[in-house]
C-alpha cells in the first residue's frame, strides 16, 4: 500500500499529514517498567489461557490498539488492509457504494451527510439519520468499517437500510441501489447575474477548479457578474491545503488559518497572497451542520477577514488536524496532533462557525427537526474539548425560531423555490446595493 496518495488529500472530516513512526518512541515504551503495562500483559495471558474459545493474537492486539485510540477522540484510529484501502479510494473520489459520510454515535451508525448527487441523496437519506439495520441485520455497537464495507458493493446491486429519523415515531426502510461514486468536487451555475459555485469536497485541485469556475461564470454573465455564492453545505471536509488554496483565491492578505499542537513543530500558519480572483465582488458562503473541517476553515477565514457573509446554519465544529503515521506498508495510525484556528484566533472545535445571517432550510419539511437534532462534533463521544470556554447559549442559538422565516413548504413550492437557503443567498446578493454590510465585504 502506498501512502503518497494519502498526503495529497483528506478523508471527509479530517485534515491529514503523513508522518513516519520512529523506533525511538517504540524503544521508550519497551523500556518502561510500568504496572499498567504489566496489567495489560497479565490480561492478555488470562484471555489466552482461560477464554472459552481459542483467540487469535491478531484479534487481541488489534482490539487493544483500537481501544487505546478510541479512548482519545472520535478521529484517532488504526487503519490496515481494507480500511486503509477505502481511505485511498475515497480520496481518489471513485468507488462503488451509496455515497454517505457516516460516523459512530453511541454505538449507532449516523449520517453526517449524503454526497450531492449520490444514490443515498436520491433515495432521500438526510443528515442526522440513524442507520439501524442493513438488509435486516441490526448494526449496533459494531465496527464502523464493517458497516461501511457492507454498504459497498457492485454497482446496480441494492441494499435495504432501516432508518430512524429524529422527529418521526417509527423507523422506516429505504432500498438504495449502489452506484459508482464519482464525486464532482466543484460545480457551478449562473442564476441571473449571480454565480453559484458548489464545493462538494476538498480533494485535489479544488482551488484551481474554483478559479476556473469564477472565470467561466464571468464569461457566461457577459462581464456583468454581480456576486458569488460559495455553497459549502454538506461538505464534510478534505485537504487542508485545498482549503487554504480556495480561501487564498479571494483574500488579498492576512492569515487564513493556523494549526497548533502540543509540540512546537506542529504549529503552522497559512497566509494569503496578493490577488482576488473575484475582483471585489460580494460573496455569500452557505454552510450547515454538515459543513466540517476544511469547509469551516474557508468559512472562518472569509468571515474573519470580512470578505464574505456567512449564511445558513451553524457548522459541524471539527477543529482538529489528524496526522497519518505509517507503521509499515499495510498499516497506519490516524492520530489527532493539532487544533486549527481562524484568523481571529477562534477555535471552531465543538462550537463550529456561527453564520452572520441564520437562514433555515424552509424548503425541506424535515429541516427544523433535523436542525434541532443534527449531529455535530460536540455530540460525538470523546470529542476534544475546546480550550476556550463556550457559551451554552451560543451553542444552542441556531435552534431558536427566527420570525423572518415563516413560509411553509407548500408556499415555497407555489413560488417555484426548491432550495430556500440558496434562493435567499442569491436574492441577498441581488439586493447588494441596499445591504451596506454586505457591500462592505467587497474589495477594499
CSV table of C-alpha atoms in Angstrom, one decimal:
chain,number,residue,atom,x,y,z
A,1,UNK,CA,0.0,0.0,0.0
A,2,UNK,CA,1.4,3.4,-1.0
A,3,UNK,CA,1.0,6.2,1.4
A,4,UNK,CA,1.8,9.1,-1.0
A,5,UNK,CA,-1.8,9.5,-2.2
A,6,UNK,CA,-2.9,9.9,1.4
A,7,UNK,CA,-0.7,13.0,1.7
A,8,UNK,CA,-2.5,14.7,-1.2
A,9,UNK,CA,-5.9,14.9,0.3
A,10,UNK,CA,-8.0,14.1,3.3
A,11,UNK,CA,-10.9,11.8,4.0
A,12,UNK,CA,-14.1,13.5,5.0
A,13,UNK,CA,-13.9,15.4,8.3
A,14,UNK,CA,-10.2,15.1,8.6
A,15,UNK,CA,-7.0,17.0,7.8
A,16,UNK,CA,-4.2,14.5,7.4
A,17,UNK,CA,-0.5,14.8,7.2
A,18,UNK,CA,1.9,12.0,6.6
A,19,UNK,CA,4.4,11.3,9.4
A,20,UNK,CA,6.9,8.4,9.9
A,21,UNK,CA,6.8,6.3,13.0
A,22,UNK,CA,10.1,6.5,15.0
A,23,UNK,CA,11.8,3.5,16.6
A,24,UNK,CA,13.0,5.8,19.4
A,25,UNK,CA,9.4,6.2,20.6
A,26,UNK,CA,8.8,2.4,20.5
A,27,UNK,CA,12.1,1.7,22.4
A,28,UNK,CA,11.0,4.1,25.1
A,29,UNK,CA,7.8,2.2,25.6
A,30,UNK,CA,9.7,-1.2,25.6
A,31,UNK,CA,12.0,0.0,28.4
A,32,UNK,CA,9.3,1.4,30.6
A,33,UNK,CA,8.7,-0.7,33.8
A,34,UNK,CA,5.0,0.2,34.3
A,35,UNK,CA,2.5,-1.6,36.4
A,36,UNK,CA,-0.1,-0.7,33.8
A,37,UNK,CA,1.8,-2.5,31.1
A,38,UNK,CA,2.1,-5.4,33.4
A,39,UNK,CA,-1.7,-5.4,33.8
A,40,UNK,CA,-2.2,-5.4,30.0
A,41,UNK,CA,0.2,-8.4,29.6
A,42,UNK,CA,-1.5,-10.2,32.5
A,43,UNK,CA,-5.0,-9.8,31.0
A,44,UNK,CA,-3.7,-10.9,27.6
A,45,UNK,CA,-2.3,-14.1,29.2
A,46,UNK,CA,-5.5,-14.7,31.2
A,47,UNK,CA,-7.5,-14.5,27.9
A,48,UNK,CA,-5.2,-16.8,26.1
A,49,UNK,CA,-5.2,-19.4,29.0
A,50,UNK,CA,-8.9,-19.2,30.1
A,51,UNK,CA,-11.2,-17.8,27.5
A,52,UNK,CA,-13.9,-20.3,26.4
A,53,UNK,CA,-12.5,-20.4,22.8
A,54,UNK,CA,-9.1,-20.1,21.3
A,55,UNK,CA,-8.4,-16.4,20.5
A,56,UNK,CA,-6.1,-15.3,17.7
A,57,UNK,CA,-3.3,-13.0,18.7
A,58,UNK,CA,-4.1,-10.6,15.9
A,59,UNK,CA,-7.7,-10.1,17.3
A,60,UNK,CA,-6.4,-9.3,20.8
A,61,UNK,CA,-3.7,-7.0,19.6
A,62,UNK,CA,-6.0,-5.1,17.3
A,63,UNK,CA,-8.6,-4.8,20.0
A,64,UNK,CA,-6.1,-3.3,22.4
A,65,UNK,CA,-4.9,-0.8,19.7
A,66,UNK,CA,-8.5,0.1,18.8
A,67,UNK,CA,-9.5,0.6,22.4
A,68,UNK,CA,-6.4,2.8,23.1
A,69,UNK,CA,-7.1,5.1,20.2
A,70,UNK,CA,-10.9,5.2,20.8
A,71,UNK,CA,-10.2,6.5,24.3
A,72,UNK,CA,-8.6,9.6,22.8
A,73,UNK,CA,-11.1,11.2,20.4
A,74,UNK,CA,-13.5,10.1,17.6
A,75,UNK,CA,-11.0,10.8,14.8
A,76,UNK,CA,-7.9,8.9,16.1
A,77,UNK,CA,-8.0,5.4,14.7
A,78,UNK,CA,-5.9,2.4,13.5
A,79,UNK,CA,-6.1,1.6,9.7
A,80,UNK,CA,-4.9,-1.5,8.0
A,81,UNK,CA,-5.8,-3.6,5.0
A,82,UNK,CA,-9.3,-2.8,3.6
A,83,UNK,CA,-9.9,0.2,5.9
A,84,UNK,CA,-6.7,1.8,4.7
A,85,UNK,CA,-7.6,1.0,1.1
A,86,UNK,CA,-11.0,2.5,1.5
A,87,UNK,CA,-9.4,5.7,2.6
A,88,UNK,CA,-7.3,5.8,-0.5
A,89,UNK,CA,-10.2,5.0,-2.9
A,90,UNK,CA,-12.4,7.7,-1.3
A,91,UNK,CA,-9.6,10.3,-1.6
A,92,UNK,CA,-9.5,9.5,-5.3
A,93,UNK,CA,-13.2,10.1,-5.4
A,94,UNK,CA,-14.1,7.0,-7.3
A,95,UNK,CA,-15.7,4.0,-5.6
A,96,UNK,CA,-18.9,2.0,-5.6
A,97,UNK,CA,-21.3,2.4,-2.8
A,98,UNK,CA,-24.1,4.6,-1.5
A,99,UNK,CA,-22.3,8.0,-1.2
A,100,UNK,CA,-22.6,8.6,2.5
A,101,UNK,CA,-20.4,10.3,5.2
A,102,UNK,CA,-21.1,8.4,8.4
A,103,UNK,CA,-19.8,8.2,12.0
A,104,UNK,CA,-20.5,6.1,15.0
A,105,UNK,CA,-22.6,7.9,17.5
A,106,UNK,CA,-23.0,6.0,20.8
A,107,UNK,CA,-22.8,2.7,19.0
A,108,UNK,CA,-25.1,3.6,16.1
A,109,UNK,CA,-24.3,4.5,12.5
A,110,UNK,CA,-25.3,8.1,12.0
A,111,UNK,CA,-25.3,10.0,8.7
A,112,UNK,CA,-23.2,13.2,8.7
A,113,UNK,CA,-24.3,13.9,5.2
A,114,UNK,CA,-25.1,12.2,1.9
A,115,UNK,CA,-22.9,13.3,-1.0
A,116,UNK,CA,-24.6,15.6,-3.5
A,117,UNK,CA,-26.0,13.6,-6.4
A,118,UNK,CA,-25.2,10.2,-4.8
A,119,UNK,CA,-27.6,7.2,-4.7
A,120,UNK,CA,-28.1,7.9,-1.0
A,121,UNK,CA,-29.2,11.5,-1.6
A,122,UNK,CA,-31.5,10.5,-4.4
A,123,UNK,CA,-33.1,7.9,-2.1
A,124,UNK,CA,-33.9,10.6,0.4
A,125,UNK,CA,-31.3,10.0,3.1
A,126,UNK,CA,-30.6,13.1,5.2
A,127,UNK,CA,-28.0,14.4,7.7
A,128,UNK,CA,-28.9,13.2,11.2
A,129,UNK,CA,-30.5,9.9,10.1
A,130,UNK,CA,-29.6,6.8,12.0
A,131,UNK,CA,-29.0,3.6,10.1
A,132,UNK,CA,-30.1,0.9,12.5
A,133,UNK,CA,-30.3,-2.2,10.2
A,134,UNK,CA,-28.5,-3.3,6.9
A,135,UNK,CA,-30.6,-5.8,5.0
A,136,UNK,CA,-32.5,-6.6,8.2
A,137,UNK,CA,-29.3,-7.1,10.3
A,138,UNK,CA,-29.0,-4.9,13.4
A,139,UNK,CA,-25.8,-2.8,13.4
A,140,UNK,CA,-25.3,-1.5,16.9
A,141,UNK,CA,-22.1,-1.5,18.9
A,142,UNK,CA,-20.3,-2.9,15.9
A,143,UNK,CA,-17.3,-1.8,13.9
A,144,UNK,CA,-18.0,1.1,11.6
A,145,UNK,CA,-15.7,-0.3,9.0
A,146,UNK,CA,-17.9,-3.4,9.0
A,147,UNK,CA,-21.0,-1.3,8.3
A,148,UNK,CA,-19.2,0.7,5.6
A,149,UNK,CA,-18.0,-2.5,3.9
A,150,UNK,CA,-21.5,-3.9,3.9
A,151,UNK,CA,-22.8,-0.7,2.2
A,152,UNK,CA,-20.2,-1.0,-0.5
A,153,UNK,CA,-20.7,-3.5,-3.4
A,154,UNK,CA,-21.0,-3.8,-7.2
A,155,UNK,CA,-22.9,-1.0,-8.9
A,156,UNK,CA,-26.5,-1.8,-9.6
A,157,UNK,CA,-26.9,-4.1,-6.6
A,158,UNK,CA,-29.3,-2.9,-3.8
A,159,UNK,CA,-29.2,-2.8,0.0
A,160,UNK,CA,-32.1,-2.2,2.3
A,161,UNK,CA,-31.5,0.3,5.1
A,162,UNK,CA,-33.7,0.7,8.1
A,163,UNK,CA,-33.7,4.4,9.1
A,164,UNK,CA,-34.6,6.1,12.3
A,165,UNK,CA,-35.2,9.8,11.7
A,166,UNK,CA,-35.5,12.0,14.8
A,167,UNK,CA,-38.9,13.6,14.9
A,168,UNK,CA,-40.6,10.5,13.4
A,169,UNK,CA,-42.3,8.0,15.6
A,170,UNK,CA,-41.4,4.9,13.7
A,171,UNK,CA,-38.3,3.7,11.7
A,172,UNK,CA,-38.7,3.1,8.0
A,173,UNK,CA,-37.0,1.1,5.3
A,174,UNK,CA,-35.2,2.6,2.2
A,175,UNK,CA,-33.8,0.5,-0.6
A,176,UNK,CA,-30.8,2.1,-2.2
A,177,UNK,CA,-29.1,0.9,-5.4
A,178,UNK,CA,-25.3,1.1,-5.2
A,179,UNK,CA,-23.6,3.1,-7.8
A,180,UNK,CA,-20.2,4.3,-8.9
A,181,UNK,CA,-19.5,7.4,-6.8
A,182,UNK,CA,-17.6,9.8,-9.0
A,183,UNK,CA,-17.7,12.9,-6.9
A,184,UNK,CA,-17.6,16.2,-8.7
A,185,UNK,CA,-15.7,18.4,-6.2
A,186,UNK,CA,-16.7,21.6,-7.9
A,187,UNK,CA,-19.8,22.5,-9.9
A,188,UNK,CA,-21.1,25.9,-10.9
A,189,UNK,CA,-24.1,27.6,-12.5
A,190,UNK,CA,-25.3,31.1,-13.2
A,191,UNK,CA,-28.5,32.4,-11.6
A,192,UNK,CA,-29.3,35.7,-13.2
A,193,UNK,CA,-26.2,37.7,-12.7
A,194,UNK,CA,-25.1,35.7,-9.6
A,195,UNK,CA,-22.6,32.9,-9.8
A,196,UNK,CA,-23.2,29.8,-7.7
A,197,UNK,CA,-20.2,27.6,-7.0
A,198,UNK,CA,-20.8,24.4,-5.1
A,199,UNK,CA,-17.8,22.8,-3.4
A,200,UNK,CA,-18.7,19.2,-2.5
A,201,UNK,CA,-15.4,18.0,-1.1
A,202,UNK,CA,-11.9,19.3,-0.7
A,203,UNK,CA,-10.0,16.8,-2.9
A,204,UNK,CA,-7.1,17.5,-5.4
A,205,UNK,CA,-7.2,20.7,-7.4
A,206,UNK,CA,-10.3,22.3,-5.8
A,207,UNK,CA,-8.6,25.7,-5.6
A,208,UNK,CA,-7.8,25.5,-9.4
A,209,UNK,CA,-11.3,24.3,-10.2
A,210,UNK,CA,-13.0,27.2,-8.3
A,211,UNK,CA,-10.6,29.6,-10.0
A,212,UNK,CA,-11.7,28.2,-13.4
A,213,UNK,CA,-15.4,28.3,-12.3
A,214,UNK,CA,-15.1,32.1,-11.5
A,215,UNK,CA,-13.7,32.8,-14.9
A,216,UNK,CA,-16.3,30.7,-16.6
A,217,UNK,CA,-19.2,32.4,-14.7
A,218,UNK,CA,-17.8,35.8,-15.5
A,219,UNK,CA,-17.8,34.9,-19.3
A,220,UNK,CA,-21.3,33.5,-19.1
A,221,UNK,CA,-22.5,36.7,-17.4
A,222,UNK,CA,-21.0,38.7,-20.2
A,223,UNK,CA,-18.8,40.5,-17.8
A,224,UNK,CA,-21.7,41.6,-15.6
A,225,UNK,CA,-21.3,39.1,-12.7
A,226,UNK,CA,-22.7,40.8,-9.6
A,227,UNK,CA,-21.7,38.4,-6.9
A,228,UNK,CA,-20.8,34.8,-5.9
A,229,UNK,CA,-22.4,32.2,-3.7
A,230,UNK,CA,-19.9,29.6,-2.4
A,231,UNK,CA,-22.0,26.6,-1.3
A,232,UNK,CA,-20.3,24.5,1.3
A,233,UNK,CA,-23.4,22.8,2.7
A,234,UNK,CA,-23.0,19.1,3.5
A,235,UNK,CA,-19.3,19.4,2.6
A,236,UNK,CA,-17.6,17.1,5.2
A,237,UNK,CA,-14.1,18.5,4.5
A,238,UNK,CA,-10.9,17.2,2.9
A,239,UNK,CA,-7.5,18.6,2.2
A,240,UNK,CA,-6.2,21.4,4.4
A,241,UNK,CA,-4.0,22.6,1.5
A,242,UNK,CA,-7.0,22.9,-0.8
A,243,UNK,CA,-9.0,24.8,1.9
A,244,UNK,CA,-6.1,27.2,2.1
A,245,UNK,CA,-5.9,27.5,-1.7
A,246,UNK,CA,-9.6,28.2,-2.1
A,247,UNK,CA,-9.5,30.9,0.7
A,248,UNK,CA,-6.4,32.5,-0.9
A,249,UNK,CA,-8.3,33.0,-4.1
A,250,UNK,CA,-10.5,35.7,-2.5
A,251,UNK,CA,-8.1,37.2,0.0
A,252,UNK,CA,-5.5,39.9,-0.7
A,253,UNK,CA,-3.5,39.5,2.5
A,254,UNK,CA,-3.6,38.3,6.2
A,255,UNK,CA,-4.0,35.0,7.9
A,256,UNK,CA,-6.1,32.1,6.6
A,257,UNK,CA,-5.7,29.5,9.3
A,258,UNK,CA,-3.2,28.4,11.9
A,259,UNK,CA,-2.7,25.0,13.5
A,260,UNK,CA,-1.3,24.5,16.9
A,261,UNK,CA,-0.2,21.3,18.6
A,262,UNK,CA,1.4,20.1,21.7
A,263,UNK,CA,4.8,20.3,20.0
A,264,UNK,CA,6.2,23.5,18.5
A,265,UNK,CA,7.0,21.5,15.3
A,266,UNK,CA,3.2,21.0,14.9
A,267,UNK,CA,2.5,24.8,14.8
A,268,UNK,CA,1.9,26.2,11.3
A,269,UNK,CA,0.5,29.5,9.9
A,270,UNK,CA,-1.0,29.9,6.5
A,271,UNK,CA,-1.3,33.3,5.0
A,272,UNK,CA,-2.9,34.8,1.9
A,273,UNK,CA,-1.1,36.1,-1.2
A,274,UNK,CA,-2.0,39.2,-3.1
A,275,UNK,CA,-4.8,38.8,-5.7
A,276,UNK,CA,-8.6,38.4,-5.5
A,277,UNK,CA,-10.0,36.4,-8.4
A,278,UNK,CA,-13.4,37.8,-7.7
A,279,UNK,CA,-12.1,41.3,-8.0
A,280,UNK,CA,-14.0,42.5,-5.0
A,281,UNK,CA,-17.4,41.0,-5.9
A,282,UNK,CA,-19.6,40.4,-2.8
A,283,UNK,CA,-19.6,36.8,-1.6
A,284,UNK,CA,-22.0,34.7,0.4
A,285,UNK,CA,-20.9,31.4,1.9
A,286,UNK,CA,-23.6,28.9,2.6
A,287,UNK,CA,-22.9,26.4,5.5
A,288,UNK,CA,-25.0,23.9,7.5
A,289,UNK,CA,-24.5,21.2,10.2
A,290,UNK,CA,-22.8,19.0,7.5
A,291,UNK,CA,-20.1,21.6,6.8
A,292,UNK,CA,-17.0,20.4,8.6
A,293,UNK,CA,-13.2,20.7,8.9
A,294,UNK,CA,-11.9,22.2,5.6
A,295,UNK,CA,-15.3,23.8,4.9
A,296,UNK,CA,-15.0,25.5,8.3
A,297,UNK,CA,-11.5,26.7,7.5
A,298,UNK,CA,-12.8,28.5,4.4
A,299,UNK,CA,-15.9,29.9,6.1
A,300,UNK,CA,-13.9,31.1,9.1
A,301,UNK,CA,-11.2,32.7,7.0
A,302,UNK,CA,-13.6,34.7,4.8
A,303,UNK,CA,-15.7,35.6,7.8
A,304,UNK,CA,-12.9,36.9,10.0
A,305,UNK,CA,-11.3,38.7,7.1
A,306,UNK,CA,-14.7,40.3,6.4
A,307,UNK,CA,-14.5,39.1,2.8
A,308,UNK,CA,-17.8,37.2,2.8
A,309,UNK,CA,-21.1,37.0,4.6
A,310,UNK,CA,-21.8,33.5,6.1
A,311,UNK,CA,-25.3,32.3,5.8
A,312,UNK,CA,-27.2,29.1,6.8
A,313,UNK,CA,-26.8,27.1,10.0
A,314,UNK,CA,-24.1,26.6,12.5
A,315,UNK,CA,-21.4,24.2,11.1
A,316,UNK,CA,-20.2,20.8,12.4
A,317,UNK,CA,-17.5,22.1,14.7
A,318,UNK,CA,-14.4,19.9,13.9
A,319,UNK,CA,-11.4,22.0,14.6
A,320,UNK,CA,-8.7,19.3,14.8
A,321,UNK,CA,-6.0,18.1,12.5
A,322,UNK,CA,-5.1,14.4,12.0
A,323,UNK,CA,-1.7,13.1,11.0
A,324,UNK,CA,-1.4,9.8,9.2
A,325,UNK,CA,1.6,7.9,10.7
A,326,UNK,CA,2.7,4.9,8.7
A,327,UNK,CA,3.7,1.8,10.7
A,328,UNK,CA,4.5,-0.4,7.7
A,329,UNK,CA,3.4,-0.7,4.1
A,330,UNK,CA,-0.1,-2.1,5.1
A,331,UNK,CA,-1.0,-0.2,8.3
A,332,UNK,CA,-1.1,3.3,9.8
A,333,UNK,CA,-2.4,5.3,12.7
A,334,UNK,CA,-4.5,8.4,12.1
A,335,UNK,CA,-3.8,10.5,15.2
A,336,UNK,CA,-5.1,13.9,16.2
A,337,UNK,CA,-2.0,16.1,16.5
A,338,UNK,CA,-3.2,19.7,16.4
A,339,UNK,CA,-6.1,22.1,16.6
A,340,UNK,CA,-6.7,24.8,14.0
A,341,UNK,CA,-7.8,28.4,14.5
A,342,UNK,CA,-9.4,31.0,12.3
A,343,UNK,CA,-7.5,34.3,11.7
A,344,UNK,CA,-9.1,35.9,14.8
A,345,UNK,CA,-7.7,33.1,16.9
A,346,UNK,CA,-11.2,31.4,17.2
A,347,UNK,CA,-11.2,27.6,17.5
A,348,UNK,CA,-14.2,26.0,15.8
A,349,UNK,CA,-13.8,22.8,17.9
A,350,UNK,CA,-17.2,22.0,19.4
A,351,UNK,CA,-18.8,25.4,18.6
A,352,UNK,CA,-18.3,25.5,14.8
A,353,UNK,CA,-18.8,28.6,12.7
A,354,UNK,CA,-21.8,30.7,13.5
A,355,UNK,CA,-23.4,32.2,10.4
A,356,UNK,CA,-23.7,36.0,10.1
A,357,UNK,CA,-27.3,35.5,8.9
A,358,UNK,CA,-29.1,32.4,10.1
A,359,UNK,CA,-31.3,31.0,7.3
A,360,UNK,CA,-33.2,27.8,7.9
A,361,UNK,CA,-33.9,25.4,5.0
A,362,UNK,CA,-37.6,26.1,4.8
A,363,UNK,CA,-38.0,24.0,1.6
A,364,UNK,CA,-37.2,20.8,3.5
A,365,UNK,CA,-40.2,19.6,5.5
A,366,UNK,CA,-37.9,17.8,8.0
A,367,UNK,CA,-35.3,20.6,8.2
A,368,UNK,CA,-36.4,22.0,11.5
A,369,UNK,CA,-36.4,18.7,13.3
A,370,UNK,CA,-33.1,17.7,11.8
A,371,UNK,CA,-31.6,21.1,12.7
A,372,UNK,CA,-32.6,20.5,16.3
A,373,UNK,CA,-31.1,17.1,16.4
A,374,UNK,CA,-28.3,17.5,13.9
A,375,UNK,CA,-25.1,15.6,14.8
A,376,UNK,CA,-22.1,17.8,15.4
A,377,UNK,CA,-18.6,17.3,16.8
A,378,UNK,CA,-19.8,18.2,20.3
A,379,UNK,CA,-22.2,15.3,20.1
A,380,UNK,CA,-19.5,12.7,19.5
A,381,UNK,CA,-18.4,10.6,22.4
A,382,UNK,CA,-14.9,11.5,23.5
A,383,UNK,CA,-14.6,14.6,21.3
A,384,UNK,CA,-11.8,17.1,22.1
A,385,UNK,CA,-12.8,19.9,24.5
A,386,UNK,CA,-12.4,23.4,23.2
A,387,UNK,CA,-9.6,25.1,25.1
A,388,UNK,CA,-11.8,28.3,25.3
A,389,UNK,CA,-14.9,28.0,27.4
A,390,UNK,CA,-18.0,28.0,25.3
A,391,UNK,CA,-21.2,29.9,26.0
A,392,UNK,CA,-24.0,27.3,26.0
A,393,UNK,CA,-26.4,29.9,24.7
A,394,UNK,CA,-24.2,30.4,21.7
A,395,UNK,CA,-24.2,26.7,21.0
A,396,UNK,CA,-27.9,26.5,21.2
A,397,UNK,CA,-28.7,29.7,19.4
A,398,UNK,CA,-29.3,28.1,16.0
A,399,UNK,CA,-32.2,26.2,17.4
A,400,UNK,CA,-34.2,29.3,18.1
A,401,UNK,CA,-37.0,30.3,15.7
A,402,UNK,CA,-36.4,33.4,13.6
A,403,UNK,CA,-39.6,35.4,12.9
A,404,UNK,CA,-38.2,36.5,9.5
A,405,UNK,CA,-38.6,33.0,8.1
A,406,UNK,CA,-42.2,31.8,8.3
A,407,UNK,CA,-43.1,30.5,4.8
A,408,UNK,CA,-44.3,26.9,4.6
A,409,UNK,CA,-43.0,24.2,2.2
A,410,UNK,CA,-46.2,24.5,0.2
A,411,UNK,CA,-45.9,28.3,-0.2
A,412,UNK,CA,-42.4,27.9,-1.4
A,413,UNK,CA,-43.4,25.2,-3.9
A,414,UNK,CA,-46.0,27.6,-5.3
A,415,UNK,CA,-43.3,30.1,-5.9
A,416,UNK,CA,-41.0,27.5,-7.5
A,417,UNK,CA,-38.4,27.7,-4.7
A,418,UNK,CA,-36.8,24.3,-4.2
A,419,UNK,CA,-33.8,25.4,-2.2
A,420,UNK,CA,-34.7,28.3,0.1
A,421,UNK,CA,-31.3,28.8,1.6
A,422,UNK,CA,-29.7,29.2,-1.9
A,423,UNK,CA,-32.7,31.3,-3.1
A,424,UNK,CA,-32.2,33.6,-0.1
A,425,UNK,CA,-28.5,33.9,-0.7
A,426,UNK,CA,-29.0,34.8,-4.4
A,427,UNK,CA,-31.7,37.3,-3.5
A,428,UNK,CA,-29.5,39.0,-0.9
A,429,UNK,CA,-26.7,39.4,-3.4
A,430,UNK,CA,-29.0,40.9,-6.0
A,431,UNK,CA,-30.0,43.4,-3.4
A,432,UNK,CA,-26.4,44.2,-2.5
A,433,UNK,CA,-26.7,47.9,-3.1
A,434,UNK,CA,-29.4,48.0,-0.4
A,435,UNK,CA,-27.4,46.0,2.1
A,436,UNK,CA,-24.4,48.1,3.3
A,437,UNK,CA,-22.9,45.3,5.5
A,438,UNK,CA,-22.7,43.0,2.5
A,439,UNK,CA,-21.4,45.6,0.2
A,440,UNK,CA,-18.6,46.2,2.7
A,441,UNK,CA,-17.3,42.8,2.0
A,442,UNK,CA,-16.0,43.9,-1.4
A,443,UNK,CA,-12.5,44.7,-2.3
A,444,UNK,CA,-11.1,47.5,-0.2
